[in-house]
mmCIF file of C-alpha atoms in Angstrom:
data_model
loop_
_atom_site.group_PDB
_atom_site.id
_atom_site.type_symbol
_atom_site.label_atom_id
_atom_site.label_comp_id
_atom_site.label_asym_id
_atom_site.label_seq_id
_atom_site.Cartn_x
_atom_site.Cartn_y
_atom_site.Cartn_z
ATOM 1 C CA MET A 1 23.292 23.641 72.353
ATOM 2 C CA THR A 2 26.561 22.994 73.726
ATOM 3 C CA SER A 3 26.508 19.875 76.227
ATOM 4 C CA HIS A 4 28.039 19.859 79.342
ATOM 5 C CA GLN A 5 30.394 16.894 77.956
ATOM 6 C CA GLU A 6 31.594 19.322 75.147
ATOM 7 C CA LEU A 7 32.042 21.990 77.466
ATOM 8 C CA LEU A 8 34.001 19.812 79.938
ATOM 9 C CA ASP A 9 36.049 18.517 76.996
ATOM 10 C CA ASP A 10 36.698 22.061 75.784
ATOM 11 C CA VAL A 11 37.720 23.276 79.182
ATOM 12 C CA PHE A 12 40.346 20.456 79.518
ATOM 13 C CA ALA A 13 41.745 21.394 76.222
ATOM 14 C CA ILE A 14 41.849 24.940 76.911
ATOM 15 C CA ARG A 15 43.441 24.475 80.553
ATOM 16 C CA TRP A 16 45.255 21.374 80.669
ATOM 17 C CA PRO A 17 45.957 20.809 76.764
ATOM 18 C CA LEU A 18 47.648 16.919 75.927
ATOM 19 C CA PRO A 19 50.929 17.060 74.714
ATOM 20 C CA HIS A 20 51.295 16.741 70.766
ATOM 21 C CA TYR A 21 54.092 14.919 69.142
ATOM 22 C CA ASP A 22 54.937 15.171 65.365
ATOM 23 C CA GLU A 23 55.771 11.788 63.444
ATOM 24 C CA ASP A 24 59.558 12.687 63.223
ATOM 25 C CA ASP A 25 59.705 13.259 67.235
ATOM 26 C CA GLN A 26 62.353 11.564 69.262
ATOM 27 C CA THR A 27 60.895 11.883 72.583
ATOM 28 C CA PRO A 28 61.242 8.184 74.227
ATOM 29 C CA PRO A 29 57.500 6.638 74.949
ATOM 30 C CA HIS A 30 57.808 6.840 78.536
ATOM 31 C CA GLN A 31 58.619 10.428 78.382
ATOM 32 C CA ARG A 32 55.343 10.679 76.042
ATOM 33 C CA GLY A 33 53.545 8.636 78.603
ATOM 34 C CA ALA A 34 54.536 10.588 81.621
ATOM 35 C CA ALA A 35 53.492 13.964 79.993
ATOM 36 C CA VAL A 36 50.145 12.667 79.218
ATOM 37 C CA ASP A 37 49.550 11.390 82.787
ATOM 38 C CA ALA A 38 50.664 14.827 84.026
ATOM 39 C CA ALA A 39 48.012 16.239 81.525
ATOM 40 C CA HIS A 40 45.443 13.917 83.102
ATOM 41 C CA ARG A 41 45.846 14.286 86.870
ATOM 42 C CA PRO A 42 44.535 17.834 86.898
ATOM 43 C CA ARG A 43 41.567 16.981 84.550
ATOM 44 C CA THR A 44 40.763 14.145 86.705
ATOM 45 C CA ALA A 45 40.847 16.174 89.772
ATOM 46 C CA PHE A 46 38.933 18.959 88.367
ATOM 47 C CA PHE A 47 36.176 16.398 87.227
ATOM 48 C CA HIS A 48 35.798 15.128 90.609
ATOM 49 C CA THR A 49 35.454 18.550 92.265
ATOM 50 C CA TRP A 50 32.713 19.681 89.446
ATOM 51 C CA GLY A 51 30.972 16.549 90.238
ATOM 52 C CA ALA A 52 30.844 17.459 94.094
ATOM 53 C CA ALA A 53 29.559 20.667 92.928
ATOM 54 C CA ARG A 54 27.094 19.419 90.884
ATOM 55 C CA ALA A 55 25.672 17.317 93.575
ATOM 56 C CA GLU A 56 25.525 20.592 95.502
ATOM 57 C CA HIS A 57 24.445 23.137 92.863
ATOM 58 C CA GLY A 58 22.280 20.664 90.602
ATOM 59 C CA PRO A 59 22.685 18.849 87.455
ATOM 60 C CA ASP A 60 22.818 22.122 85.184
ATOM 61 C CA TYR A 61 26.045 23.386 86.960
ATOM 62 C CA ASP A 62 28.478 24.329 84.423
ATOM 63 C CA PRO A 63 31.757 23.296 84.089
ATOM 64 C CA LEU A 64 33.013 26.599 82.308
ATOM 65 C CA LEU A 65 31.441 28.573 85.067
ATOM 66 C CA ALA A 66 33.137 26.015 87.505
ATOM 67 C CA SER A 67 36.330 26.360 85.969
ATOM 68 C CA LEU A 68 36.347 30.171 86.125
ATOM 69 C CA GLU A 69 35.579 29.817 89.756
ATOM 70 C CA ASP A 70 38.562 27.361 90.320
ATOM 71 C CA LEU A 71 40.899 29.889 88.547
ATOM 72 C CA ILE A 72 39.905 32.794 90.678
ATOM 73 C CA ALA A 73 40.324 30.863 93.741
ATOM 74 C CA ILE A 74 43.675 29.802 92.559
ATOM 75 C CA LYS A 75 44.315 33.482 91.814
ATOM 76 C CA LYS A 76 43.469 34.963 95.138
ATOM 77 C CA ALA A 77 45.701 32.258 96.713
ATOM 78 C CA ALA A 78 48.660 32.898 94.676
ATOM 79 C CA ASP A 79 47.944 36.605 95.403
ATOM 80 C CA GLU A 80 48.061 35.998 99.199
ATOM 81 C CA GLN A 81 50.982 33.985 99.142
ATOM 82 C CA ILE A 82 52.935 36.759 96.833
ATOM 83 C CA ARG A 83 51.972 39.083 99.542
ATOM 84 C CA LEU A 84 53.476 36.831 102.303
ATOM 85 C CA LEU A 85 56.712 36.216 100.329
ATOM 86 C CA LEU A 86 57.151 39.900 99.696
ATOM 87 C CA ALA A 87 56.796 40.528 103.637
ATOM 88 C CA TYR A 88 59.073 37.625 104.282
ATOM 89 C CA GLY A 89 61.697 39.086 101.684
ATOM 90 C CA ARG A 90 61.655 42.431 103.364
ATOM 91 C CA VAL A 91 61.213 41.745 107.043
ATOM 92 C CA TYR A 92 62.594 38.306 107.856
ATOM 93 C CA VAL A 93 65.695 37.887 105.449
ATOM 94 C CA THR A 94 68.855 38.450 107.264
ATOM 95 C CA PRO A 95 71.229 40.108 107.366
ATOM 96 C CA ARG A 96 70.193 42.153 104.407
ATOM 97 C CA PRO A 97 66.659 42.097 103.205
ATOM 98 C CA HIS A 98 65.896 42.062 99.668
ATOM 99 C CA THR A 99 65.482 45.508 98.336
ATOM 100 C CA LEU A 100 62.101 46.635 97.057
ATOM 101 C CA GLU A 101 63.458 46.884 93.616
ATOM 102 C CA THR A 102 64.845 43.041 93.450
ATOM 103 C CA LEU A 103 61.222 41.981 94.780
ATOM 104 C CA GLY A 104 59.552 44.146 92.607
ATOM 105 C CA GLU A 105 61.363 42.774 89.546
ATOM 106 C CA ALA A 106 60.584 39.220 90.709
ATOM 107 C CA ALA A 107 56.837 40.060 91.246
ATOM 108 C CA GLY A 108 55.884 42.400 88.455
ATOM 109 C CA LEU A 109 55.724 45.269 90.657
ATOM 110 C CA THR A 110 57.192 48.809 91.151
ATOM 111 C CA PRO A 111 59.214 49.129 94.395
ATOM 112 C CA SER A 112 56.067 51.516 95.900
ATOM 113 C CA GLY A 113 54.046 48.790 94.878
ATOM 114 C CA VAL A 114 56.050 46.095 96.468
ATOM 115 C CA SER A 115 55.641 48.332 99.902
ATOM 116 C CA ARG A 116 51.978 48.803 99.456
ATOM 117 C CA ALA A 117 51.325 45.044 98.858
ATOM 118 C CA PHE A 118 51.798 43.637 102.538
ATOM 119 C CA GLY A 119 51.226 45.065 106.092
ATOM 120 C CA ALA A 120 51.042 44.335 109.636
ATOM 121 C CA LYS A 121 48.823 41.527 108.864
ATOM 122 C CA GLU A 122 50.993 39.492 106.291
ATOM 123 C CA VAL A 123 54.019 40.068 108.615
ATOM 124 C CA LEU A 124 52.143 38.557 111.573
ATOM 125 C CA ALA A 125 51.016 35.687 109.483
ATOM 126 C CA VAL A 126 54.537 35.057 108.290
ATOM 127 C CA GLY A 127 55.929 34.813 111.448
ATOM 128 C CA ASP A 128 53.346 32.552 112.699
ATOM 129 C CA LEU A 129 53.939 29.927 109.629
ATOM 130 C CA ILE A 130 57.466 29.894 109.621
ATOM 131 C CA GLY A 131 58.041 30.199 113.872
ATOM 132 C CA ARG A 132 60.121 33.224 113.962
ATOM 133 C CA ARG A 133 60.075 36.823 114.575
ATOM 134 C CA PRO A 134 62.033 39.599 112.719
ATOM 135 C CA ALA A 135 64.534 41.825 114.514
ATOM 136 C CA ALA A 136 63.020 44.157 117.172
ATOM 137 C CA VAL A 137 63.764 47.701 117.431
ATOM 138 C CA GLU A 138 61.484 49.033 120.267
ATOM 139 C CA ILE A 139 59.808 48.009 123.308
ATOM 140 C CA SER A 140 56.886 49.609 125.234
ATOM 141 C CA ASP A 141 53.775 49.038 127.561
ATOM 142 C CA TYR A 142 51.206 46.926 126.409
ATOM 143 C CA ASP A 143 48.213 49.006 124.793
ATOM 144 C CA PRO A 144 45.584 46.812 123.146
ATOM 145 C CA ASP A 145 44.537 49.756 120.838
ATOM 146 C CA VAL A 146 47.792 49.816 118.817
ATOM 147 C CA PHE A 147 47.644 46.331 117.440
ATOM 148 C CA ALA A 148 46.465 45.682 113.928
ATOM 149 C CA GLY A 149 45.681 42.048 114.370
ATOM 150 C CA ASP A 150 42.979 40.573 117.191
ATOM 151 C CA ALA A 151 45.407 37.930 118.340
ATOM 152 C CA SER A 152 47.672 40.716 119.938
ATOM 153 C CA ARG A 153 44.737 41.973 121.630
ATOM 154 C CA ARG A 154 44.324 38.752 123.495
ATOM 155 C CA ARG A 155 47.533 36.964 123.923
ATOM 156 C CA CYS A 156 51.490 37.184 123.354
ATOM 157 C CA THR A 157 51.816 36.842 119.794
ATOM 158 C CA TRP A 158 55.761 37.555 120.023
ATOM 159 C CA GLY A 159 56.040 34.365 121.004
ATOM 160 C CA GLY A 160 54.829 30.596 119.790
ATOM 161 C CA SER A 161 53.722 30.051 116.452
ATOM 162 C CA LYS A 162 50.460 29.145 114.429
ATOM 163 C CA ASN A 163 50.540 25.546 115.628
ATOM 164 C CA LYS A 164 51.479 26.337 119.301
ATOM 165 C CA PRO A 165 50.652 29.852 119.877
ATOM 166 C CA CYS A 166 51.504 31.342 123.294
ATOM 167 C CA PRO A 167 48.452 31.793 125.620
ATOM 168 C CA GLU A 168 49.959 34.138 128.281
ATOM 169 C CA GLU A 169 48.848 37.750 128.814
ATOM 170 C CA PRO A 170 50.922 40.037 126.966
ATOM 171 C CA LYS A 171 52.727 42.996 128.931
ATOM 172 C CA TYR A 172 54.749 44.541 126.337
ATOM 173 C CA ALA A 173 54.293 45.939 122.870
ATOM 174 C CA VAL A 174 57.182 45.102 120.640
ATOM 175 C CA THR A 175 57.885 46.817 117.320
ATOM 176 C CA ASP A 176 59.736 45.120 114.514
ATOM 177 C CA LYS A 177 62.007 46.828 111.893
ATOM 178 C CA SER A 178 58.977 46.930 109.606
ATOM 179 C CA GLY A 179 56.837 48.869 111.971
ATOM 180 C CA THR A 180 54.541 45.909 113.082
ATOM 181 C CA LYS A 181 53.763 45.399 116.573
ATOM 182 C CA TRP A 182 53.504 42.363 118.583
ATOM 183 C CA ALA A 183 51.997 41.539 122.038
ATOM 184 C CA CYS A 184 54.620 40.035 124.019
ATOM 185 C CA CYS A 185 54.358 38.359 127.674
ATOM 186 C CA ASP A 186 56.940 38.252 130.436
ATOM 187 C CA GLY A 187 58.173 34.747 129.228
ATOM 188 C CA HIS A 188 59.150 35.970 125.938
ATOM 189 C CA LEU A 189 60.708 39.142 126.780
ATOM 190 C CA PRO A 190 64.246 37.551 126.753
ATOM 191 C CA GLY A 191 63.580 36.389 122.938
ATOM 192 C CA TYR A 192 62.985 40.036 122.313
ATOM 193 C CA LEU A 193 65.947 41.258 123.820
ATOM 194 C CA ARG A 194 68.282 38.444 121.915
ATOM 195 C CA SER A 195 66.533 39.656 118.407
ATOM 196 C CA ARG A 196 67.403 43.166 118.703
ATOM 197 C CA PRO A 197 69.920 44.160 116.417
ATOM 198 C CA GLY A 198 73.711 43.994 117.673
ATOM 199 C CA ALA A 199 72.498 42.116 120.756
#
C-alpha cells in the first residue's frame, strides 16, 4: 500500500521536479543551487497547506487529492483572471482596443469565444480593480432593473473603486462602449461627460 509519504514524494516529483544536471553540465554551482531552491519553495508551501488540511480533515487526508484540489483552485483563479484581462483588452485599452482576433490568439480562443468569455460582471470588476472607467456613450435616467450587478442597484458605481467605493445614491444609468451599464450619482456625472469619446 502506498504510504502518504510516498504519495507526497511522488506528487512533488510530478508537480515540482528537481533540476537534473549531467556530469559535463557547465551550469555554475550558484545557479544550480538557485534552481533547486526554486523547486523546493512550492513543495514547502504545499506541505504546509496539506498539513493544515490534515488537521481539519483528519490524518488520512490524501496528498494526491489535496494536490488535485489545489490545481483546480489555481485553474479557476487563472480562468477568472483571463476573463478579466480579456474584458480589459476589449473595453479599457485606448485609443484602439485589442481585436477579438489578437486576444483570441493569445488566449487560445476563437474571436467568438473571446466575446462570450466576459460580460458586464467582468467589465465592472476590472473598473473597480484599476480605478478607471471605460469610455461612456450613453446616459439615461436611473432604473435599478437595468443593471447586471447588485452594487449598481444600491450605489454609484461609475465613481470610486474597489477600495474606495462611492456611497452616493445613483441618479443616472451610464452605458459604456461595451454595453455595460453603470450607476452614476450627481457628483460623478462630470466624470461621465469627460469620458465620452471626443469630449
